[in-house]
C-alpha cells in the first residue's frame, strides 16, 4: 500500500532552519505532484508548498515565499521542504501529500503522511 513517511521535524529557535523529508513508497512517485501542508492547533490544514512531478514547477503560499524551498528526488522517492528564517507562527504539524491531479496547484490530494511536528521558539 501507499506510504508517505515524514521525518526531520523538531524544535528550533526563531531565525533558524530545518529540513523536513517525506519518503514515499507504494506509488509511482515521479507521476505525482507532491505537497507540504501544515496545521497549527485550532486552525485549518493549509497548503505550504507544492512541486510538480518533474520538479520544474513549484508553488508557495505567500506566508513562506522566500523562506521555504520545496524539492524532490525522484530517484529516492523523496520530497523535501527546506525551511529558513523560521518564525514562531510556522509552528505546526507538517504533512506531506501526493496528488494525481492535472490542475495546478492540485485541488485533490490522494495520499497523506502522518505528519511531523515543527516547533519554533521565540
XYZ file of C-alpha atoms in Angstrom:
122
model
C 0.000 0.000 0.000
C 0.984 3.637 -0.341
C 3.021 5.080 2.489
C 4.268 8.618 2.998
C 6.605 8.948 5.968
C 7.724 12.363 7.159
C 10.863 12.985 9.186
C 13.084 15.825 10.301
C 10.731 17.848 12.442
C 11.809 19.230 15.776
C 12.377 22.288 17.917
C 14.271 25.267 16.524
C 14.757 28.862 17.579
C 13.265 31.712 15.610
C 15.515 32.620 12.702
C 16.818 29.085 12.447
C 16.485 26.462 9.744
C 15.067 22.976 9.479
C 14.589 20.490 6.669
C 11.757 18.007 6.680
C 11.666 14.999 4.389
C 8.962 12.694 3.123
C 9.785 9.232 1.835
C 7.162 7.658 -0.411
C 6.557 4.028 -1.247
C 3.873 2.005 -2.982
C 3.241 4.500 -5.770
C 4.871 5.709 -8.960
C 6.399 8.687 -7.224
C 7.512 10.518 -10.359
C 3.901 10.637 -11.593
C 2.613 12.577 -8.592
C 2.637 16.189 -7.605
C 3.828 16.411 -4.021
C 2.715 18.937 -1.486
C 3.555 20.046 2.022
C 0.722 21.156 4.265
C 0.706 22.379 7.829
C -1.826 22.548 10.608
C -1.458 24.579 13.761
C -3.627 23.910 16.842
C -7.142 25.194 16.296
C -6.502 26.085 12.672
C -7.251 24.503 9.328
C -4.722 22.490 7.389
C -3.274 24.703 4.659
C -1.024 24.184 1.670
C 2.508 25.454 2.225
C 4.226 24.364 -0.987
C 3.799 22.001 -3.903
C 6.112 20.656 -6.573
C 5.276 19.173 -9.933
C 6.227 15.656 -10.939
C 9.410 16.738 -12.745
C 10.491 19.208 -10.093
C 10.470 22.125 -12.516
C 7.278 23.729 -11.178
C 6.718 24.880 -7.631
C 4.015 26.697 -5.716
C 4.422 28.516 -2.411
C 1.960 30.062 -0.034
C 2.558 33.789 0.374
C 3.456 33.316 4.026
C 6.537 31.218 3.178
C 7.737 32.675 -0.123
C 11.424 33.489 0.001
C 11.939 31.419 3.161
C 10.921 27.856 2.252
C 12.089 25.727 -0.671
C 10.443 22.538 -1.840
C 12.435 19.981 -3.812
C 12.212 16.339 -4.790
C 14.481 13.459 -5.701
C 12.564 11.047 -7.899
C 15.390 8.500 -7.726
C 14.923 8.362 -3.946
C 11.133 8.769 -3.925
C 11.582 11.644 -1.519
C 10.324 15.206 -1.268
C 11.924 17.840 0.942
C 10.950 21.132 2.484
C 13.844 23.375 3.440
C 12.653 25.971 5.937
C 14.810 29.017 6.637
C 14.270 32.143 8.721
C 11.695 30.280 10.755
C 9.151 32.215 12.777
C 7.049 31.169 15.778
C 3.990 31.295 13.539
C 5.499 28.480 11.456
C 4.875 26.160 14.389
C 2.585 23.361 13.206
C 2.359 19.731 12.259
C 3.710 19.404 8.739
C 2.183 16.818 6.423
C 3.282 15.660 3.013
C 0.726 14.576 0.458
C 0.638 13.136 -3.063
C -1.721 14.274 -5.795
C -2.521 12.691 -9.139
C -4.261 15.810 -10.394
C -3.707 17.699 -13.628
C -4.732 21.003 -12.046
C -2.092 23.400 -10.741
C -1.773 23.614 -7.895
C -3.661 20.397 -7.322
C -7.022 20.575 -5.661
C -7.293 16.977 -4.567
C -4.575 15.037 -2.778
C -4.852 11.269 -2.800
C -2.407 10.165 -0.118
C -1.250 11.704 3.147
C 1.520 11.147 5.633
C 1.098 11.104 9.402
C 2.831 14.415 9.942
C 5.883 15.713 11.759
C 5.873 18.413 14.426
C 7.819 21.608 13.846
C 8.074 23.976 16.788
C 9.716 27.381 16.526
C 10.534 29.077 19.800
C 10.757 32.848 20.141
